Structures are given as C-alpha cells and as structure tokens.
Short mmCIF file of C-alpha atoms in Angstrom, two decimals:
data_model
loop_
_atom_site.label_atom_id
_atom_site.label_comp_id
_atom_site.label_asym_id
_atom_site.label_seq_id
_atom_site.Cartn_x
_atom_site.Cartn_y
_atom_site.Cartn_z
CA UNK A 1 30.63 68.45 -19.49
CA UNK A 2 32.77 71.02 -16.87
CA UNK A 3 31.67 71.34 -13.84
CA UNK A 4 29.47 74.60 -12.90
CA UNK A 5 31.37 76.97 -10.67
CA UNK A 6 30.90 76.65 -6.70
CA UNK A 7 29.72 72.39 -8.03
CA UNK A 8 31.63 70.26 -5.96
CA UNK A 9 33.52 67.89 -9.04
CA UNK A 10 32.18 64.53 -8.55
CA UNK A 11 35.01 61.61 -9.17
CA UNK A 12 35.03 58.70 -10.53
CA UNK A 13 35.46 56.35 -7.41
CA UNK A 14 31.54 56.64 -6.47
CA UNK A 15 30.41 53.22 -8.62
CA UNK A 16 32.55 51.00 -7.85
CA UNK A 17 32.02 52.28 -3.86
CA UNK A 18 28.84 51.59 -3.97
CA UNK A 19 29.24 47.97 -5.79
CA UNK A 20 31.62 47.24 -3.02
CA UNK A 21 29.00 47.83 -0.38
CA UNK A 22 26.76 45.64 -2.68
CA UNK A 23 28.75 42.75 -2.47
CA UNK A 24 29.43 43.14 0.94
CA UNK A 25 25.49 43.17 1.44
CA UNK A 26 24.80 40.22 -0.55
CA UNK A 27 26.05 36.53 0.37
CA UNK A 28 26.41 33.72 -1.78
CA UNK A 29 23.69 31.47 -2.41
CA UNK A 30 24.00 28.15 -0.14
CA UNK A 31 25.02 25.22 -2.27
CA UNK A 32 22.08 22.24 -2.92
CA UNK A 33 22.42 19.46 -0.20
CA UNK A 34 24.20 16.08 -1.39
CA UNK A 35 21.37 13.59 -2.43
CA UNK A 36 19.13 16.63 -2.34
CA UNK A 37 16.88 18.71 -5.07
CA UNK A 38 16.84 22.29 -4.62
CA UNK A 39 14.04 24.21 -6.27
CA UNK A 40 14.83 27.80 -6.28
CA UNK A 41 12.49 30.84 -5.91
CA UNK A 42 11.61 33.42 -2.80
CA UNK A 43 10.93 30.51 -0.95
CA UNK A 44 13.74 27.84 -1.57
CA UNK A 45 12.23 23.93 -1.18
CA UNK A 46 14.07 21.14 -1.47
CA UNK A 47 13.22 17.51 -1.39
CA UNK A 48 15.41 14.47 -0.68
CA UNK A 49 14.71 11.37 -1.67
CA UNK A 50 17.56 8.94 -0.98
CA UNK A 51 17.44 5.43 -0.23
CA UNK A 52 18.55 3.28 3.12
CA UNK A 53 21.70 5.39 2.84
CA UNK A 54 20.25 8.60 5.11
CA UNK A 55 20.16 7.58 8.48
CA UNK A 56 19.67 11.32 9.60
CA UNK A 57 19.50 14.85 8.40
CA UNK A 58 21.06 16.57 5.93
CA UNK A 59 23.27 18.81 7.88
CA UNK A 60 24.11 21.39 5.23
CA UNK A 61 20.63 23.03 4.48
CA UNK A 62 20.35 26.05 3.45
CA UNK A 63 19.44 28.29 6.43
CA UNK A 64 16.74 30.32 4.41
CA UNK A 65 15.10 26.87 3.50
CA UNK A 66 11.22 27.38 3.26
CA UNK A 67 10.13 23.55 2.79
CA UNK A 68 12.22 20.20 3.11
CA UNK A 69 10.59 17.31 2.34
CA UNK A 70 12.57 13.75 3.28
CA UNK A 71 11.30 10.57 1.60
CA UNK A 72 12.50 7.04 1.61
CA UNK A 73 15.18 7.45 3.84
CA UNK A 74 16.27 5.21 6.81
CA UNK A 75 16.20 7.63 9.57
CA UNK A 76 15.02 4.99 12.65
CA UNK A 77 15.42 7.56 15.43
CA UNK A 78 14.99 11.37 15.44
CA UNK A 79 17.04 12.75 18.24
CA UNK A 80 17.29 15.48 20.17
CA UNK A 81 17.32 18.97 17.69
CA UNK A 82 17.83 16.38 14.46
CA UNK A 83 17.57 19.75 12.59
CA UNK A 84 19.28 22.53 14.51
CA UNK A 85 22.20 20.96 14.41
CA UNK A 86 22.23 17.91 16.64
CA UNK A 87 24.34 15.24 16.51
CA UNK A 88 23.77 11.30 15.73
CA UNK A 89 25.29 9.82 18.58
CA UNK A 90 23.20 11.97 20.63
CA UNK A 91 24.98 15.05 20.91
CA UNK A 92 22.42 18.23 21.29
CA UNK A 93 23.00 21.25 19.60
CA UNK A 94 24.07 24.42 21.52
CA UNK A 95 21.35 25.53 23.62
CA UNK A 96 19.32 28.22 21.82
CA UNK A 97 21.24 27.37 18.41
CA UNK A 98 18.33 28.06 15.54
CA UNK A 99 20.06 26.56 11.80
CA UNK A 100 16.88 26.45 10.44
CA UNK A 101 14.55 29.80 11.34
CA UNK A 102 12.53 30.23 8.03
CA UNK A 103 11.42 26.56 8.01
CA UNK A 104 7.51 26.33 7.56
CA UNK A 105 6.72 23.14 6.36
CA UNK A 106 8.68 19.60 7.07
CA UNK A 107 7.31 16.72 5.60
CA UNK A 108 8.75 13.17 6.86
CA UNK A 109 6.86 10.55 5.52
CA UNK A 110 7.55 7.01 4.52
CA UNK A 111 11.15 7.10 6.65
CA UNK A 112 10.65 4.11 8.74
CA UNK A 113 10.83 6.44 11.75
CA UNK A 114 10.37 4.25 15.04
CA UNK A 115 11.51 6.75 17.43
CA UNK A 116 11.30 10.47 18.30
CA UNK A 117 12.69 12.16 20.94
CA UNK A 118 12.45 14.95 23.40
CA UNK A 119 13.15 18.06 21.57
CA UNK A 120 13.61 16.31 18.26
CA UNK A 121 12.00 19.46 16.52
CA UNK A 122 14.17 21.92 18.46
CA UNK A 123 15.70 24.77 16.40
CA UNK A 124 12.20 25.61 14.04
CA UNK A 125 10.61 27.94 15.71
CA UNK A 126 9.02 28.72 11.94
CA UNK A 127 7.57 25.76 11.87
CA UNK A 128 3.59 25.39 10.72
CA UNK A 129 3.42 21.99 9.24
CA UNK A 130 4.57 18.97 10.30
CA UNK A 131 4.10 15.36 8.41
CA UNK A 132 5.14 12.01 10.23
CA UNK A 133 2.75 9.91 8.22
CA UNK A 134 3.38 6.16 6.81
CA UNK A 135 6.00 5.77 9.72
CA UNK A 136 6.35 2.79 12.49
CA UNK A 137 6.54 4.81 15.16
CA UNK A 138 6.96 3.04 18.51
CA UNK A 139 8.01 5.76 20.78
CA UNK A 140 7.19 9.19 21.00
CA UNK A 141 8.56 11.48 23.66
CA UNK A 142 6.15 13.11 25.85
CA UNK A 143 7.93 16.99 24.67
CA UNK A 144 8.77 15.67 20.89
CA UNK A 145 7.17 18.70 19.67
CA UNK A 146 8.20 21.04 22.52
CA UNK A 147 10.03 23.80 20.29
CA UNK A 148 7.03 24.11 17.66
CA UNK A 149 5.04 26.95 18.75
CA UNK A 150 3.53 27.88 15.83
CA UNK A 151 2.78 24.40 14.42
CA UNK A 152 -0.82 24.37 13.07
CA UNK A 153 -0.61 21.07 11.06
CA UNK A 154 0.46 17.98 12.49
CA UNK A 155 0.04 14.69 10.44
CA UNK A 156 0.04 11.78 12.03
CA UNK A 157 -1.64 9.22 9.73
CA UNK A 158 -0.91 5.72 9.72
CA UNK A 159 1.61 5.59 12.29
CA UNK A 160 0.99 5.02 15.89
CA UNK A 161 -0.74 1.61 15.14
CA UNK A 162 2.08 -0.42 16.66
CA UNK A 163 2.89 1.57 19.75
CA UNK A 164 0.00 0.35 21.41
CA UNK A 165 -1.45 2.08 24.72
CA UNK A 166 2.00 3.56 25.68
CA UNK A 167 2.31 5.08 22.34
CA UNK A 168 -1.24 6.69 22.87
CA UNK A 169 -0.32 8.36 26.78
CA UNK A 170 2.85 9.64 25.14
CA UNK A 171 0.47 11.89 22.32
CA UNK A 172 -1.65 12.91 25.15
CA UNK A 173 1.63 14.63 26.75
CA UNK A 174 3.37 15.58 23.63
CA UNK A 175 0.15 17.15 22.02
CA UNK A 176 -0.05 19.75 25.51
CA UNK A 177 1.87 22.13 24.17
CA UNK A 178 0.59 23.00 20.76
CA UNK A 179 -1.68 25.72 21.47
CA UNK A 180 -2.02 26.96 17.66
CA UNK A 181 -2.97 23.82 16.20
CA UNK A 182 -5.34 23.99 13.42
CA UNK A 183 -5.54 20.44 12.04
CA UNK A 184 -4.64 17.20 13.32
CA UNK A 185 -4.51 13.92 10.93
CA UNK A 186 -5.08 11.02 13.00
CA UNK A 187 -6.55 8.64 10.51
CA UNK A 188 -5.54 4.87 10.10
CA UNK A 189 -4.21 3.88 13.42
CA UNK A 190 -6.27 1.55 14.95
CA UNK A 191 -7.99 4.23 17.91
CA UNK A 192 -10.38 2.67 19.98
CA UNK A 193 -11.01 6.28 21.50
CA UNK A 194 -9.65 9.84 20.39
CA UNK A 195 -6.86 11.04 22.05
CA UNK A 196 -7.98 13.43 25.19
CA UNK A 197 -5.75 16.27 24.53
CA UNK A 198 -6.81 16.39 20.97
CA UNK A 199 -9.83 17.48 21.89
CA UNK A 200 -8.70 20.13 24.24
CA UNK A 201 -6.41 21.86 21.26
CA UNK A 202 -8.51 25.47 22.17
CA UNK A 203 -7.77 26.33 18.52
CA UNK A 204 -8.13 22.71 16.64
CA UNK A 205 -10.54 23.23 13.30
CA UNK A 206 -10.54 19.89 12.03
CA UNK A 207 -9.74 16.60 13.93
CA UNK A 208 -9.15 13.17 11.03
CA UNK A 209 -9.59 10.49 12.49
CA UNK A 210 -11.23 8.03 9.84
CA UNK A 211 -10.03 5.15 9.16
CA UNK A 212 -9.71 3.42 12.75
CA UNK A 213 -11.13 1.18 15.23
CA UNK A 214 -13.84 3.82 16.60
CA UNK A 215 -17.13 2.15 18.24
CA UNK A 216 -18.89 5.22 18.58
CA UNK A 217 -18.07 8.40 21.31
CA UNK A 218 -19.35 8.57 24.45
CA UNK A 219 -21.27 11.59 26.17
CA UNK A 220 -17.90 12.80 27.47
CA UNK A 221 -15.93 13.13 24.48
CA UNK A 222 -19.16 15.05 22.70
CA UNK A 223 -19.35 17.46 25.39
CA UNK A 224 -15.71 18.19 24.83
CA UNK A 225 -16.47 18.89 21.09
CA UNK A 226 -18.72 21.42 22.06
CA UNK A 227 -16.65 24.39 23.06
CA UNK A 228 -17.30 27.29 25.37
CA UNK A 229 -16.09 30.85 25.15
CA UNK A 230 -17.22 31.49 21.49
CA UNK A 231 -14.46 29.32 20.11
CA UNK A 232 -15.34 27.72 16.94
CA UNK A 233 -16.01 23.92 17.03
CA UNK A 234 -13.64 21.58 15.33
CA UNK A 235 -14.88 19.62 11.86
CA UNK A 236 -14.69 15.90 12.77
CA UNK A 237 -13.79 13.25 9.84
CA UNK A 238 -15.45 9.94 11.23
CA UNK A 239 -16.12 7.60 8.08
CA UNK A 240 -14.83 3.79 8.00
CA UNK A 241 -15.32 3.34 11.70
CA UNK A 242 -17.04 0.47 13.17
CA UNK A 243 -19.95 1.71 15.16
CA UNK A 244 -21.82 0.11 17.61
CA UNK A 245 -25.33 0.64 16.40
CA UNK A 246 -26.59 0.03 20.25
CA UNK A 247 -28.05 2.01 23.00
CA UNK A 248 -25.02 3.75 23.33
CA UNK A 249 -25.21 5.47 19.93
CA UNK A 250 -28.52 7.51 21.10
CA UNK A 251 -26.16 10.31 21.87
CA UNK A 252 -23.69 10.39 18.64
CA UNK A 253 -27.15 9.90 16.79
CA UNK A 254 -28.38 12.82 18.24
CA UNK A 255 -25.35 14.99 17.87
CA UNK A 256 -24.76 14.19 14.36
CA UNK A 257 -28.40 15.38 13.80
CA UNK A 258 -28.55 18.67 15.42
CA UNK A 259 -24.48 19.16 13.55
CA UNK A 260 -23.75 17.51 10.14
CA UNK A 261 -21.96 20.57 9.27
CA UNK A 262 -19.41 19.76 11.38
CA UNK A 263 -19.05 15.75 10.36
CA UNK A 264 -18.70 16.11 6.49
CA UNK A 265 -18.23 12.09 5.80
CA UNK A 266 -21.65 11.51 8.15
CA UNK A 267 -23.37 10.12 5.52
CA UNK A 268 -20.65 7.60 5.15
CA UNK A 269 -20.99 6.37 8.46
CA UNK A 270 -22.55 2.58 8.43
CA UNK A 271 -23.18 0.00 11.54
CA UNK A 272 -20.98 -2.19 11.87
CA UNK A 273 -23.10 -3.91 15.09
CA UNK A 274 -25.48 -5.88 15.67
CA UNK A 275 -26.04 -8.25 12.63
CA UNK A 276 -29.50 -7.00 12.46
CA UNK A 277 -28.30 -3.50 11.49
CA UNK A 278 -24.73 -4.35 9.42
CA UNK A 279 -23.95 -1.92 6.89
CA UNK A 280 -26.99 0.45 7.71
CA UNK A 281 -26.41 4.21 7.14
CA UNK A 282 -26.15 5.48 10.77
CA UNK A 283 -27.98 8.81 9.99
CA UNK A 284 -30.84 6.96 8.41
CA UNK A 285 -31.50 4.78 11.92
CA UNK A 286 -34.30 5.59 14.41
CA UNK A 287 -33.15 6.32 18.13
CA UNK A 288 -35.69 3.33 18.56
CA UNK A 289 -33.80 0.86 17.03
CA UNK A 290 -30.30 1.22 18.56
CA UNK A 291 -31.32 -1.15 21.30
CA UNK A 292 -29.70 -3.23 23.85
CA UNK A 293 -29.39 -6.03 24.80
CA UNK A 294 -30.36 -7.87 28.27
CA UNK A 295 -27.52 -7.21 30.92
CA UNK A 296 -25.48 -4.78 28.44
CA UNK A 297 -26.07 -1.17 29.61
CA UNK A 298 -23.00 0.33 27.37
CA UNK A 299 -24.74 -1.47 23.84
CA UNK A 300 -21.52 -2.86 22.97
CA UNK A 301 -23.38 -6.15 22.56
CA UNK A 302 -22.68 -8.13 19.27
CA UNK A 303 -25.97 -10.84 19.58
CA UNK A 304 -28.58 -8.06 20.17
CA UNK A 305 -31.06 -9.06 17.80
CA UNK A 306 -33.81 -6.52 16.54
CA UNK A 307 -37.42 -6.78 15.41
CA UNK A 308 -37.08 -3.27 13.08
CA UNK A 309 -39.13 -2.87 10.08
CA UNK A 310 -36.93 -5.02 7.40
CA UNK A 311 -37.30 -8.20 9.80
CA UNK A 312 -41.01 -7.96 9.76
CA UNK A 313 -41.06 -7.09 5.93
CA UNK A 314 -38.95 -10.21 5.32
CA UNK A 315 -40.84 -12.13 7.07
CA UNK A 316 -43.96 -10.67 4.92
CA UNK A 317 -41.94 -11.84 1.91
CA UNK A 318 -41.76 -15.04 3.16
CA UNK A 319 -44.69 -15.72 3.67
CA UNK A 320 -46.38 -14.44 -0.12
CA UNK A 321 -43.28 -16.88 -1.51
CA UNK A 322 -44.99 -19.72 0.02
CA UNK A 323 -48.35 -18.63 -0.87
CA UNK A 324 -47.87 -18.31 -4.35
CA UNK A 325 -45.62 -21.85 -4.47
CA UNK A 326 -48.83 -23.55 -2.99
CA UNK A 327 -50.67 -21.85 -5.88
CA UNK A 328 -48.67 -22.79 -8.62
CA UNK A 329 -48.92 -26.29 -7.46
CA UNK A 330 -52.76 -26.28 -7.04
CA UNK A 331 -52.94 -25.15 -10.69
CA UNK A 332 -50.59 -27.79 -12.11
CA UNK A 333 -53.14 -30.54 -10.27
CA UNK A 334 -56.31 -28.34 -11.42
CA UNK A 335 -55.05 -28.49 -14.95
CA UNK A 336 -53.54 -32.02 -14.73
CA UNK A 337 -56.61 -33.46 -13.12
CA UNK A 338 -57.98 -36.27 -16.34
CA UNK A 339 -54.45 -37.34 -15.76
CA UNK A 340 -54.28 -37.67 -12.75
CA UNK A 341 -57.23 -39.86 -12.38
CA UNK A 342 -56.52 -41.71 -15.14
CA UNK A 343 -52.81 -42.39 -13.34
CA UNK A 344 -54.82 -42.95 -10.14
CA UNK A 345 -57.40 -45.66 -11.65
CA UNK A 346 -54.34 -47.69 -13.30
CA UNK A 347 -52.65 -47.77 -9.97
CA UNK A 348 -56.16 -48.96 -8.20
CA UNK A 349 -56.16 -51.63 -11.21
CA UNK A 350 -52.58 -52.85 -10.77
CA UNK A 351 -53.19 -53.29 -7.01
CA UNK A 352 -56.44 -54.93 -7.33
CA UNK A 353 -54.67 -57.50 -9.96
CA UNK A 354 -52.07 -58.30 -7.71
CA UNK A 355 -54.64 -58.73 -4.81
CA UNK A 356 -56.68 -61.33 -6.66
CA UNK A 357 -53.58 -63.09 -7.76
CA UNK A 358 -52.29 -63.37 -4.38
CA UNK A 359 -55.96 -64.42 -3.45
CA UNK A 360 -55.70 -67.25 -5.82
CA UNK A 361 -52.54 -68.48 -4.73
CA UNK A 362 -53.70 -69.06 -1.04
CA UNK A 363 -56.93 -70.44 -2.50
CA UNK A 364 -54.89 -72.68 -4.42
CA UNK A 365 -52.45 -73.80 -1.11
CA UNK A 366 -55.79 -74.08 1.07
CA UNK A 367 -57.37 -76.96 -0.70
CA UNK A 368 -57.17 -80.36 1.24
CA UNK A 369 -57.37 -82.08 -2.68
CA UNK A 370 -53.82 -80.91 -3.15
CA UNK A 371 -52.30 -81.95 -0.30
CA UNK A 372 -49.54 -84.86 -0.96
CA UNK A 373 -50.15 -88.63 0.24
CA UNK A 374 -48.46 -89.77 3.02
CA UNK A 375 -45.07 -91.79 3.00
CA UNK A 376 -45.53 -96.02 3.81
CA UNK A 377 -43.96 -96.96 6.72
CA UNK A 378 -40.36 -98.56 6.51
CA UNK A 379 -41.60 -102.22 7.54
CA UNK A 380 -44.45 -102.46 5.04
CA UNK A 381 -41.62 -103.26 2.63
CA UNK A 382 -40.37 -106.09 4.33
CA UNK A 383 -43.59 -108.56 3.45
CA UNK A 384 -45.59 -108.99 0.32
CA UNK A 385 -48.90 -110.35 -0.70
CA UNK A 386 -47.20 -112.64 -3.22
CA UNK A 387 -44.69 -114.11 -0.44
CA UNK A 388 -47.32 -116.06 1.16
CA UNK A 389 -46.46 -115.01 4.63
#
C-alpha cells in the first residue's frame, strides 16, 4: 500500500529495534543448582536433597529463588551470611551484599546442624519462614537471626534438646530481635520452662511447645500471656507435658478455664503427679484436689497422697467384694449343712474310737497281774535241794 501524501514512510528497521531492546530487557534464566531440583513457575523453588556430600550452601542459586528447601545434607556449622555469599572457612560476605532478596521461605531440616552463627541468615531480608527442625543444635549465636526482619515463622522443633541451659540463654538473646513473629515451634525439646523472650514476641499468635518436659506455668509466665495494649493473645499448644497436678496448678487450672480458646490441645492435658491423680484429664480436676503436700509450698511433691472421690469409692468397692465373698460362703455351708454334720459326727466317731483304744491300752499297762516276775539272784544257782547241802 503507498504511503498517503504528507505520511511520514515508515521503514522496515522498527521490528527488529524493538526485539533488540527485548532481549536486552530480558536475561537468561539462571541454570538449576548441582545436586539441586528446580521447579519452575512465578515463584521458582528448589529443593536439595544430597547426602553427607553438602557441607554448606549451594552457592549458585538463582537470585529470584522464592523457596529452597535443604534436606539430608551434612552442613555441621552455618556461618556467618551461609547464604549471601559467605565463605566456608569463615570468610563473610561483603558488607550489605544481598544474593538472595526474594527468598521467603528456607526450610533446613534433618541437616545435622550443630552450630549457627552470628549473622548466619544475613543477606534475606525476604525472609518469612524459617525451619531448623530435627537438627542437633548445640550452639546458637545470641544475633543468629539478626538480618531476618520480616521472619514470622521460626521452627525450632526437636532441636535444642542437647544444648542444655546455655543453649536456652542463647534463644532468649537471639529471639530479641524478631519483632514480626507470628509463630514459634518449640515442641520436643525437653523445656522445663518456656523461653522468656518468647513470650514477649508483641506480635507472637501461636507459641508450640508440646511435647516437652513442662510441669505446669507459674503465675508469672500467665501474666505474660495476657497482653496489654489491645494486642491479641497468643494460642498456646501444651499437650504431652507432665504436669504437676499440685497446689501449684490452681492458677493454670484457672486460666485454662476462663481461656480454652486459646489452648486448643487442653483437653489433652493429663497429670502426670501425684500417683493419686496419674493420667487424670487436668480440665476435669477440682481446684480442691490439687493439694500439697506437708512442707512443699510450690506442689512439686511426687508422694502427696489424696483422699478425692475415686479413693473413697474404691474403698466402697472393697468393701461390697468382701461382703458378698462372706455371702457366698454362708450359702455353700447353709446348703451343705446334712453334710456337714454328717462329716462332723464321723470325725467325733473316729476320735472317740481312738480315745477308747488308747484308754484300753493304759488300762491294759496299769494292771499289777501283768507285770513280769522278778529275776533269781545269781547265787541261788550255786546250791540245790537235791545236793544235800
């Protein structure tokens, strides 16, 4: 078709300008990790899943990665910005360097991770959720999860069992600085207590810690539950704990009554102290019953027994058993009575039989007719009458 007149004439240059500015645009999708699976989509995910042969990681993620999932691996010791670029030996990455700045979820379980430094998370400032379950840790640097502002899951399940009390103080600092935190997974590591600055998270809506070595919680820690300002009040997962069913309890008891919305597994919780109460449903108890005992103010007591209901109904029990044994037995001798006197007048007749004849024997040695004759003397033999001596 020509051109109408004053119509600037287009050329053909302008397509393959404007592919050229394309391509420039565009980049080339990163290449898959070695040892890696890559699942493509708007947000990339990849999982790796290598054996004792990963000691740290992967270094050539893709920088738009959305979710990177490590299991199985050996990686012992997560240094200083592991994932922004830092180095085994312990070289840090340059200061501010970001590889990873899409990253939103990082799971880590099952690594055999003892260690985790300062700044070991360094480099995700994407970062939301954050999975360190099934791993030995031992040490845990008070600012491990220092560059993680906008972490709101944190799972820590079944891994700070062998740290001990260290291990414990070392949470306490590195939990400070996660202000967003939504959930915490605490569940299967031996906690006598819950950790302190757990329960100061201002934004924490659900706190797992079943699954551990819980007694009960003390006024303190149920006044920290309750939180002021109009904030929300975190869900608590309690179940396979071993309360205390003492005095002590009076104010979980309590709590639990006047919020069971906010323990779902309540109805799981059971006693695991005294024997009296073993395996009770806590929620089912009577503030009269937890009970301490002499010289034990905190209920922590393991010998305090208790007179509740059950004791007094076994004892009831008890007693009718014995009752009705005594009446079965007075029925078999009311029905077996003609025998019974029958066996009774046999055993009158065999004694009276062996009476007499033991009568008659002494009878019989008593008679002076049946004693024997006396022996001669020796020198009566020595004359006769016919010897004429």
């Amino acid at each position: 078709m020509a051109p109408r007149a004053g119509q600037p004439e287009h050329r053909g240059p302008l397509l393959p300008g404007l592919l050229l500015v394309a391509a420039a645009l565009s980049r080339p999708a990163a290449p898959c990790p070695f040892q890696c699976y890559c699942f493509g989509g708007p947000k990339l995910m990849l999982r790796c899943a290598s054996g004792a042969e990963l000691r740290q990681p992967p270094r050539d993620v893709p920088p738009d990665a959305r979710n990177l999932t490590i299991v199985g691996a050996n990686l012992t010791v997560l240094r200083a910005a592991a994932f922004a670029g830092g180095d085994a030996d312990g070289e840090e990455a340059a200061e501010g360097g970001v590889r990873l700045p899409h990253l939103t979820a990082l799971r880590l379980t099952h690594n055999n991770i003892e260690v985790v430094e300062d700044g070991a998370f360094d480099g995700l400032p994407s970062l939301t959720a954050l999975d360190l379950s099934h791993n030995p840790l031992r040490t845990l640097g008070g600012g491990a999860f220092r560059g993680l502002p906008a972490l709101r899951s944190l799972q820590l399940n079944h891994a700070l069992a062998r740290g001990g009390p260290a291990l414990l103080a070392a949470l306490d600092a590195a939990l400070a600085p996660l202000d967003e935190l939504r959930l915490l997974g605490l569940a299967g590591n031996a906690l006598s207590r819950l950790p302190p600055a757990a329960l100061r998270r201002p934004r924490l809506e659900q706190l797992d810690v079943h699954l551990n070595a819980l007694a009960g919680l003390d006024p303190d820690e149920l006044r920290v539950l309750e939180r002021d300002g109009g904030l929300p009040a975190p869900r608590l997962l309690l179940a396979d704990n071993p309360l205390r069913c003492g005095c002590a309890a009076r104010p979980l008891l309590a709590w639990l009554r006047n919020a069971t919305e906010r323990v779902p597994d309540a109805r799981r919780l059971r006693c695991a102290a005294p024997r009296a109460l073993h395996n009770l449903p806590f929620l089912d108890l009577d503030e009269a019953r937890l009970r301490c005992a002499d010289g034990d103010a905190d209920g922590r007591g393991d010998e305090v027994e208790l007179a509740g209901p059950e004791l007094e109904a076994s004892y009831v029990f008890f007693g009718l058993v014995l009752a009705l044994i005594g009446l079965i037995f007075l029925m078999v001798l009311y029905l077996n009575r003609r025998g019974i006197q029958r066996w009774m007048r046999n055993l009158r007749e065999a004694c009276r039989d062996q009476m007499e004849g033991y009568h008659y024997r002494y009878e019989q040695d008593a008679d002076p007719r049946r004693a024997p004759a006396p022996a001669a003397p020796a020198g009566s033999r020595a004359t006769s009458p016919g010897s004429g001596l």
